[in-house]
PDB file of C-alpha atoms in Angstrom:
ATOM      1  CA  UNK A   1      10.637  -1.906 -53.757  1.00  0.00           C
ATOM      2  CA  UNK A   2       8.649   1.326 -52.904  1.00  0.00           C
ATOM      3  CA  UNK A   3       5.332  -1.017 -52.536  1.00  0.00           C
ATOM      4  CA  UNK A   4       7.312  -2.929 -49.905  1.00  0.00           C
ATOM      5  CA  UNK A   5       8.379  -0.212 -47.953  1.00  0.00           C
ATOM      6  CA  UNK A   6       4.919   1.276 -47.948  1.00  0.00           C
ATOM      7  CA  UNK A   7       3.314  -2.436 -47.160  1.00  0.00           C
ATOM      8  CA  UNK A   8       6.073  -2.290 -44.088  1.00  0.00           C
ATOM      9  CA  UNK A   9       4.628   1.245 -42.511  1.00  0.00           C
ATOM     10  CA  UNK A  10       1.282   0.272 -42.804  1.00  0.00           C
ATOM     11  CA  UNK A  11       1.920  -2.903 -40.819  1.00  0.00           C
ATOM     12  CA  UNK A  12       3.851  -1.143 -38.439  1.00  0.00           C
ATOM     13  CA  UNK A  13       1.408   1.297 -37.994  1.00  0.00           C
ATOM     14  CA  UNK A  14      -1.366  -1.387 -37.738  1.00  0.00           C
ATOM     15  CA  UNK A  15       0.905  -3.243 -34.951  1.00  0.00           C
ATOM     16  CA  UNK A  16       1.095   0.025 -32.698  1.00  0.00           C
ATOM     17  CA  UNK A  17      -2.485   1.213 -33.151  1.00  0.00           C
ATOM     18  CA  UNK A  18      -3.391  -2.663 -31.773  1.00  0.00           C
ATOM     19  CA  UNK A  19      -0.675  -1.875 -28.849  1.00  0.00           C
ATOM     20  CA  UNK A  20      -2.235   1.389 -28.001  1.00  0.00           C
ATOM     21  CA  UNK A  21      -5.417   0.057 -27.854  1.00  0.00           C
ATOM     22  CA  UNK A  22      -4.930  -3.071 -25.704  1.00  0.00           C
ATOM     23  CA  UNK A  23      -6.165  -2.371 -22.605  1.00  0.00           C
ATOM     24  CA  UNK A  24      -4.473  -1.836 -19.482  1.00  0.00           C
ATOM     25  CA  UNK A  25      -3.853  -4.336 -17.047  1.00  0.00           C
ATOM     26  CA  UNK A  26      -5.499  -3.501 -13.868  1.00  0.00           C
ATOM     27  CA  UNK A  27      -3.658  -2.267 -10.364  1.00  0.00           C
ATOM     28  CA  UNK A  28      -4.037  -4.659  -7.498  1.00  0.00           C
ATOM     29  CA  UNK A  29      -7.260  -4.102  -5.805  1.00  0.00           C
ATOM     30  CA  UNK A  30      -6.416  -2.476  -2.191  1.00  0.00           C
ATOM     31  CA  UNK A  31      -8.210  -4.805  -0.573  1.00  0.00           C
ATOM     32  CA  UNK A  32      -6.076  -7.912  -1.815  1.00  0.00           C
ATOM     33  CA  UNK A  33      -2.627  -9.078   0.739  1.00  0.00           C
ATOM     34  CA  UNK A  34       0.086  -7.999  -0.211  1.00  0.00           C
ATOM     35  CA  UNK A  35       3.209 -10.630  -1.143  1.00  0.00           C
ATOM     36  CA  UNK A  36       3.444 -12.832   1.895  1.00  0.00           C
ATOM     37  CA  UNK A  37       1.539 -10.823   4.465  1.00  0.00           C
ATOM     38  CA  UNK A  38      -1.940 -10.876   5.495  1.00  0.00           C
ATOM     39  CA  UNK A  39      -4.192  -8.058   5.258  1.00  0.00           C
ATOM     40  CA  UNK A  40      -6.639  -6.555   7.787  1.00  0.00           C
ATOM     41  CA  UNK A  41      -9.296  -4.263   6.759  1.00  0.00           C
ATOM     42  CA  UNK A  42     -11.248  -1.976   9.701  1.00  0.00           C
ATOM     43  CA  UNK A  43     -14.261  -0.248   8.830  1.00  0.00           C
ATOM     44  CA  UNK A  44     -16.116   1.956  10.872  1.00  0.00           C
ATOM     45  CA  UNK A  45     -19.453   2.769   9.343  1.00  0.00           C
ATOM     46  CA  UNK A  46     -20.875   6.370   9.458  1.00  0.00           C
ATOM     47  CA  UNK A  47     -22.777   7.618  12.828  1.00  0.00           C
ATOM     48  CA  UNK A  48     -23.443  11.436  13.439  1.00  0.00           C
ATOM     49  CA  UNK A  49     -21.552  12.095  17.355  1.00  0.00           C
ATOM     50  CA  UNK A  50     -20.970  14.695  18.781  1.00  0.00           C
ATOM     51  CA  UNK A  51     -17.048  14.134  19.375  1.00  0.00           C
ATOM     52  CA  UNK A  52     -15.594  12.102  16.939  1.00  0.00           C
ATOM     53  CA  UNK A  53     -13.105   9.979  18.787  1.00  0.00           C
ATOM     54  CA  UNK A  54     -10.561   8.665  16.951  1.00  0.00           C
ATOM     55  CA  UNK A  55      -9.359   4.449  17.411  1.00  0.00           C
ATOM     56  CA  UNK A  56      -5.882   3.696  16.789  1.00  0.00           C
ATOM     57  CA  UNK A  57      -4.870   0.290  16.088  1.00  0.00           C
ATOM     58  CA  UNK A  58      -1.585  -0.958  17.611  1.00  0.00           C
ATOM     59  CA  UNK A  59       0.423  -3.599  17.226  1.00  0.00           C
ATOM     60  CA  UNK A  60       2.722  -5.562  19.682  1.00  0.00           C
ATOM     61  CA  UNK A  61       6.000  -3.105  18.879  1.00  0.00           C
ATOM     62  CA  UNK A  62       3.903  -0.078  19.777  1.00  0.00           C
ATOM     63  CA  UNK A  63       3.378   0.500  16.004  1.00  0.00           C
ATOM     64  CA  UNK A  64       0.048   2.447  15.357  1.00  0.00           C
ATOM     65  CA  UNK A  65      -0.767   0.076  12.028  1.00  0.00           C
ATOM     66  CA  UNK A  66      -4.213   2.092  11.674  1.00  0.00           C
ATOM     67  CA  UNK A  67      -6.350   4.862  12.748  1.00  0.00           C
ATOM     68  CA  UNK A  68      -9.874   5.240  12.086  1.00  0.00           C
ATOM     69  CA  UNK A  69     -12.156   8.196  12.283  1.00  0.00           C
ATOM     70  CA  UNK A  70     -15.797   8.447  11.695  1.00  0.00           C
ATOM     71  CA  UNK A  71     -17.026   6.810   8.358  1.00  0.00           C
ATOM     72  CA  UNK A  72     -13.271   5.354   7.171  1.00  0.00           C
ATOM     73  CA  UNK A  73     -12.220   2.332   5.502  1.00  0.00           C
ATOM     74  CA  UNK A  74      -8.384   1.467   6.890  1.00  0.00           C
ATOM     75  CA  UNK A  75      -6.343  -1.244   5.466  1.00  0.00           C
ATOM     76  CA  UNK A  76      -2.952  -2.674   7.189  1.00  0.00           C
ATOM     77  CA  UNK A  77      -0.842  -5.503   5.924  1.00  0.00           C
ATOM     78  CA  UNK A  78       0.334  -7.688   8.727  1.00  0.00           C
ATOM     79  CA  UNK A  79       2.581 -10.797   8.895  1.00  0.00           C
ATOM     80  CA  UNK A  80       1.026 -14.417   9.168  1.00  0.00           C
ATOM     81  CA  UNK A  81       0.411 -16.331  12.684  1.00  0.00           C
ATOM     82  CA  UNK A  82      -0.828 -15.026  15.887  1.00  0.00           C
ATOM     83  CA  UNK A  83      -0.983 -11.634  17.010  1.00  0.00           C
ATOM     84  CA  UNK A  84      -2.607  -9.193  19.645  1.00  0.00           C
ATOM     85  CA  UNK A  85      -3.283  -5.682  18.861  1.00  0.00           C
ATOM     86  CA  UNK A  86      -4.315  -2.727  20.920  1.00  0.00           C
ATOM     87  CA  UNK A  87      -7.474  -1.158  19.991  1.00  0.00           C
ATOM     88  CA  UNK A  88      -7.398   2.399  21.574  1.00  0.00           C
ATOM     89  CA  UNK A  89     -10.612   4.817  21.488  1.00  0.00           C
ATOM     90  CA  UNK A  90      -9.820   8.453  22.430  1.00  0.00           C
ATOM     91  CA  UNK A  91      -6.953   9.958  23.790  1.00  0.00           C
ATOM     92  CA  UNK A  92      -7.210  12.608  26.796  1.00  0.00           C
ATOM     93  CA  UNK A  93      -8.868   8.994  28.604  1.00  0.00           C
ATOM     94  CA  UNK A  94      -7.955   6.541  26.640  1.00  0.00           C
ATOM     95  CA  UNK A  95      -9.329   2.900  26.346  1.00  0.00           C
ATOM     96  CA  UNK A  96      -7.656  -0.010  25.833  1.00  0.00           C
ATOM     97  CA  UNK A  97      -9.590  -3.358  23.940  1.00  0.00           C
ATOM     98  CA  UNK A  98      -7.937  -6.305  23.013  1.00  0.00           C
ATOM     99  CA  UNK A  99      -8.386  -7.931  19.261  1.00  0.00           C
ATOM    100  CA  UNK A 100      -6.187 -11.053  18.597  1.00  0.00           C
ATOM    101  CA  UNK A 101      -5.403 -12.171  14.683  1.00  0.00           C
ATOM    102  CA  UNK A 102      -4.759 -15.436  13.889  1.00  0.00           C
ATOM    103  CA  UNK A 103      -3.479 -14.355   9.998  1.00  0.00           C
ATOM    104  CA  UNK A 104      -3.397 -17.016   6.871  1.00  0.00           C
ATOM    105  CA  UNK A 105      -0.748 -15.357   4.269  1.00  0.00           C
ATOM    106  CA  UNK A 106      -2.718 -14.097   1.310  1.00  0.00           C
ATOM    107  CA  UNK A 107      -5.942 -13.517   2.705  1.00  0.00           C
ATOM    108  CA  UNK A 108      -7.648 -10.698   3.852  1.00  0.00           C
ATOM    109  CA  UNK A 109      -9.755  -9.502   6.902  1.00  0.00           C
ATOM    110  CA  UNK A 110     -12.633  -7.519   8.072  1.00  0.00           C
ATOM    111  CA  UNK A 111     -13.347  -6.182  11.222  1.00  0.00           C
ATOM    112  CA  UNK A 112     -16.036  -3.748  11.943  1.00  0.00           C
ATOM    113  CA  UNK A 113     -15.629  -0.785  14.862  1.00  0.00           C
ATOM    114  CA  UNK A 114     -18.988   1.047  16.131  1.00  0.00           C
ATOM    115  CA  UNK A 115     -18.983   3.190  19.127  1.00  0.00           C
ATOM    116  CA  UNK A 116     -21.294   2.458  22.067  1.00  0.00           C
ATOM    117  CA  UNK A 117     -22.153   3.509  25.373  1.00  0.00           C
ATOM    118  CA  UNK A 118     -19.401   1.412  27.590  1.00  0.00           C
ATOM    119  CA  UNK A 119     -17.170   3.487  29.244  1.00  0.00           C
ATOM    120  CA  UNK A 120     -14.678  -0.221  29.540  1.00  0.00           C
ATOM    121  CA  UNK A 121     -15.278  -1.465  26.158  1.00  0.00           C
ATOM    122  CA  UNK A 122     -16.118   1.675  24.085  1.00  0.00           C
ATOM    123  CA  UNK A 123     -15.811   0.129  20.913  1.00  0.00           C
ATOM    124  CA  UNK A 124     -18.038  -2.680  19.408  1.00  0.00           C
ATOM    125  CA  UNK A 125     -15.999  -5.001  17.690  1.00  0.00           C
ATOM    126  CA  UNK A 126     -17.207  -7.552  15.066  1.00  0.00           C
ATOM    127  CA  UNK A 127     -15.016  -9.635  13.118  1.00  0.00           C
ATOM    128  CA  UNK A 128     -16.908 -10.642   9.667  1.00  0.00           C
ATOM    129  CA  UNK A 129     -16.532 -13.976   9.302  1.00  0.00           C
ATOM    130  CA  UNK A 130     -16.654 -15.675   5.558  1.00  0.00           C
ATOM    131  CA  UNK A 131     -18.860 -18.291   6.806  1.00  0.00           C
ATOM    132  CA  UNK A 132     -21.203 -15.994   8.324  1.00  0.00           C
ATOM    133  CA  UNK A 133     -21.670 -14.153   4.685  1.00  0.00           C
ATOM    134  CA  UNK A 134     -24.371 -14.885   1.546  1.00  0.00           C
ATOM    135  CA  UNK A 135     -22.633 -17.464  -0.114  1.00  0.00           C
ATOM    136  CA  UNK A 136     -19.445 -16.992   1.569  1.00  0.00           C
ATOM    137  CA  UNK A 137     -18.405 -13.845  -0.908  1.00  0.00           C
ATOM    138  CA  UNK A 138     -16.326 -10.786   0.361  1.00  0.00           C
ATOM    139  CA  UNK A 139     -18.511  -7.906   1.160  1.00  0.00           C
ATOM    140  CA  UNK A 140     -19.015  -5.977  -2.110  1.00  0.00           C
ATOM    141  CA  UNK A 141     -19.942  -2.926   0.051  1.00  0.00           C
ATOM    142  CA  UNK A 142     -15.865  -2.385   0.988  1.00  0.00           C
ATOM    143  CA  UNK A 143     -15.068  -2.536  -2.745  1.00  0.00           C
ATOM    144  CA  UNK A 144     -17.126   0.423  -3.832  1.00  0.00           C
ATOM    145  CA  UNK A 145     -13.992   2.882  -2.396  1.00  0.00           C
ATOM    146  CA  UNK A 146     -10.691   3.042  -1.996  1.00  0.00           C
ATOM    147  CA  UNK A 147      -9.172   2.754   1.891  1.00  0.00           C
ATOM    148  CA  UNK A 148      -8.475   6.171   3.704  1.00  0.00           C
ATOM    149  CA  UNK A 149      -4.826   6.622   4.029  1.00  0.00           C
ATOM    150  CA  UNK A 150      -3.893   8.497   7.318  1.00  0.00           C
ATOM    151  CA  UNK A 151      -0.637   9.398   8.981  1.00  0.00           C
ATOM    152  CA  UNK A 152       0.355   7.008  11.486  1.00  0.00           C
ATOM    153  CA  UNK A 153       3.857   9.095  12.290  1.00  0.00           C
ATOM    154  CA  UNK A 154       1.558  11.100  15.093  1.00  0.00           C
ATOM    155  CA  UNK A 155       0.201   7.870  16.404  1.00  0.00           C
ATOM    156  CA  UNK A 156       2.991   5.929  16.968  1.00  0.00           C
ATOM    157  CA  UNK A 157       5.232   9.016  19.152  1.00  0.00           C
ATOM    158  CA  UNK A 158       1.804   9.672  21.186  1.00  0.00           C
ATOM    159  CA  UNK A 159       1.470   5.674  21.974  1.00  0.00           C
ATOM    160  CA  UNK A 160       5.135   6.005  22.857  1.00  0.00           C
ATOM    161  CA  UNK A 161       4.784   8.949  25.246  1.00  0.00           C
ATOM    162  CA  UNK A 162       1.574   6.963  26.805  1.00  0.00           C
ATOM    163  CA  UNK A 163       3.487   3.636  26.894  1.00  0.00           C
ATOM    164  CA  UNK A 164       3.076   3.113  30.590  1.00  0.00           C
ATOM    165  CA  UNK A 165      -0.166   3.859  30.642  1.00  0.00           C
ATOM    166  CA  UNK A 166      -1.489   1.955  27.955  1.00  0.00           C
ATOM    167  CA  UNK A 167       0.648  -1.339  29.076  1.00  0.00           C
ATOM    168  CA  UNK A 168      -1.575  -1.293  32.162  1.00  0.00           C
ATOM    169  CA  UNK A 169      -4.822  -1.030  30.405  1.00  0.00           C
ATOM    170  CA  UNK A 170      -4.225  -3.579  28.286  1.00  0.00           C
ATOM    171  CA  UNK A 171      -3.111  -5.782  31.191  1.00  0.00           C
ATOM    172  CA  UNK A 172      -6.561  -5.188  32.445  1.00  0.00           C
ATOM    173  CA  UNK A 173      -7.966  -6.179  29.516  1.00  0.00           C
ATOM    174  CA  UNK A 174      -5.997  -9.290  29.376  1.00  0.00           C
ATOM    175  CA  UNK A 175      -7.391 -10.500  32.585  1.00  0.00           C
ATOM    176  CA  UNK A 176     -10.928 -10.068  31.131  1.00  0.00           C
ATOM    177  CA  UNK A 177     -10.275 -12.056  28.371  1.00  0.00           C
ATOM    178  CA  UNK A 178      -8.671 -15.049  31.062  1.00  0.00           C
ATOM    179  CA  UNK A 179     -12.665 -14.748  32.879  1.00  0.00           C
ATOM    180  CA  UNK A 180     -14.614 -14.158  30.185  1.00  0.00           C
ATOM    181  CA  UNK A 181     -14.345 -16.279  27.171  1.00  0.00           C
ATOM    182  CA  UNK A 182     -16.882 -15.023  24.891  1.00  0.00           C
ATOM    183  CA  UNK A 183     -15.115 -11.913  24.860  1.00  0.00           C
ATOM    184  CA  UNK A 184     -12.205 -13.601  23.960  1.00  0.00           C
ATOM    185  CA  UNK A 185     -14.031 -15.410  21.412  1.00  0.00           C
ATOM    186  CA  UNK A 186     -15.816 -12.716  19.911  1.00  0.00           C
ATOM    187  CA  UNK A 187     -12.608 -10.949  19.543  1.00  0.00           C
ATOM    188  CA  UNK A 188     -10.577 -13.217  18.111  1.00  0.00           C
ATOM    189  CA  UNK A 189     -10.172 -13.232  14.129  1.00  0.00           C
ATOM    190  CA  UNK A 190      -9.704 -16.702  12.833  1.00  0.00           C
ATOM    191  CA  UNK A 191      -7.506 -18.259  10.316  1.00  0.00           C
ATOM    192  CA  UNK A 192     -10.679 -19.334   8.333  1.00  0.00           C
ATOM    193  CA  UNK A 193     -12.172 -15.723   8.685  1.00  0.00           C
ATOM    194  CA  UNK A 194     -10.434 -14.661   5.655  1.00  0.00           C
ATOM    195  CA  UNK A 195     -10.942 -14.057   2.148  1.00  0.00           C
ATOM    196  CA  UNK A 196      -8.190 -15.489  -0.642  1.00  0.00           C
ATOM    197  CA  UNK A 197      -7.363 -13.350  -3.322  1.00  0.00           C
ATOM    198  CA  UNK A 198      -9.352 -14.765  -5.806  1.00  0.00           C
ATOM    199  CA  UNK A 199     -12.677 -14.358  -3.478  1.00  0.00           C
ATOM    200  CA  UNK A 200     -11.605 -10.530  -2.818  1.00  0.00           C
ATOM    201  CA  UNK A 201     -11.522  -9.682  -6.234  1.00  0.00           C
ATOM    202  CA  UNK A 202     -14.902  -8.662  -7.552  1.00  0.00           C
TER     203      UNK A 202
END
């Protein structure tokens, strides 16, 4: 009886020693959509300035869903279909640009902001496009860190208090999108622009 017992430990000790050491299942990358949403990713790559201006990403609600300062990684989950957000670069003078989303649920999206000497259109923006990268693969260089995770409380009460003025910018902006199509083009993110989950995971 006293071998069984013994023989009944040992295997329970064998089973939770193999529990402990199974390994853990992963968290979700950052970079993956979340459940039903889409997910867009702004990067703006390093460059020594002498101000750094900040760019706040709005949505249609006057939400800020992002803001990026120099050298950050931003990540913000939005819902599928078609969409126009408010890119806004500083904020004594602040510009208005125009980026609309066409979202696929699941997939994620990269667009790049550089600053540049354009008092209208301040910041460059460049959508990265799947089919416009090696083999179509997600950009390993986003995966090497995590997204920067900012306060966007601030941002939304200051685009509140500048509603007016910001409405009329962007209304500006608007009408160079209606004459000018490669704007409108070149800031438009596609459907196809994405990345599935299964691509975004390294």
């Amino acid at each position: 009886m006293w071998r069984r017992t013994i023989a009944a430990a040992l295997v329970a000790s064998w089973v939770g020693v193999a529990r402990a050491d199974d390994p853990k299942p992963q968290a979700p990358s950052p970079y993956v959509a979340p459940e039903g949403d889409a997910l867009l990713v702004f990067v703006r790559p390093r460059k020594r300035l002498a101000e750094d201006v900040l760019y706040s990403v709005v949505n249609a609600r006057g939400e800020c869903i992002g803001v990026l300062g120099n050298d950050w990684k931003v990540t913000a989950a939005i819902r599928p279909g078609t969409q126009t957000l408010m890119v806004v670069s500083g904020v004594a003078q602040p510009q208005v640009q125009l980026l609309q989303v066409q979202a696929t649920k699941g997939h994620t999206y990269v667009v790049t902001m550089r600053p540049r000497v354009n008092r209208k259109s301040p910041v460059d923006l460049t959508v990265l496009r799947r089919r416009d990268q090696p083999l179509k693969a997600f950009p390993a260089a986003i995966l090497d860190t995590n997204p920067f995770r900012s306060d966007l409380g601030d941002c939304t009460a200051w685009v509140a208090a500048k509603r007016e003025r910001l409405t009329s910018k962007a209304e500006a902006a608007k009408e160079q999108w209606s004459v000018d199509p490669e704007v409108r083009s070149a800031q438009t993110v596609r459907a196809n622009d994405g990345w599935p989950a299964k691509e975004v995971l390294p």
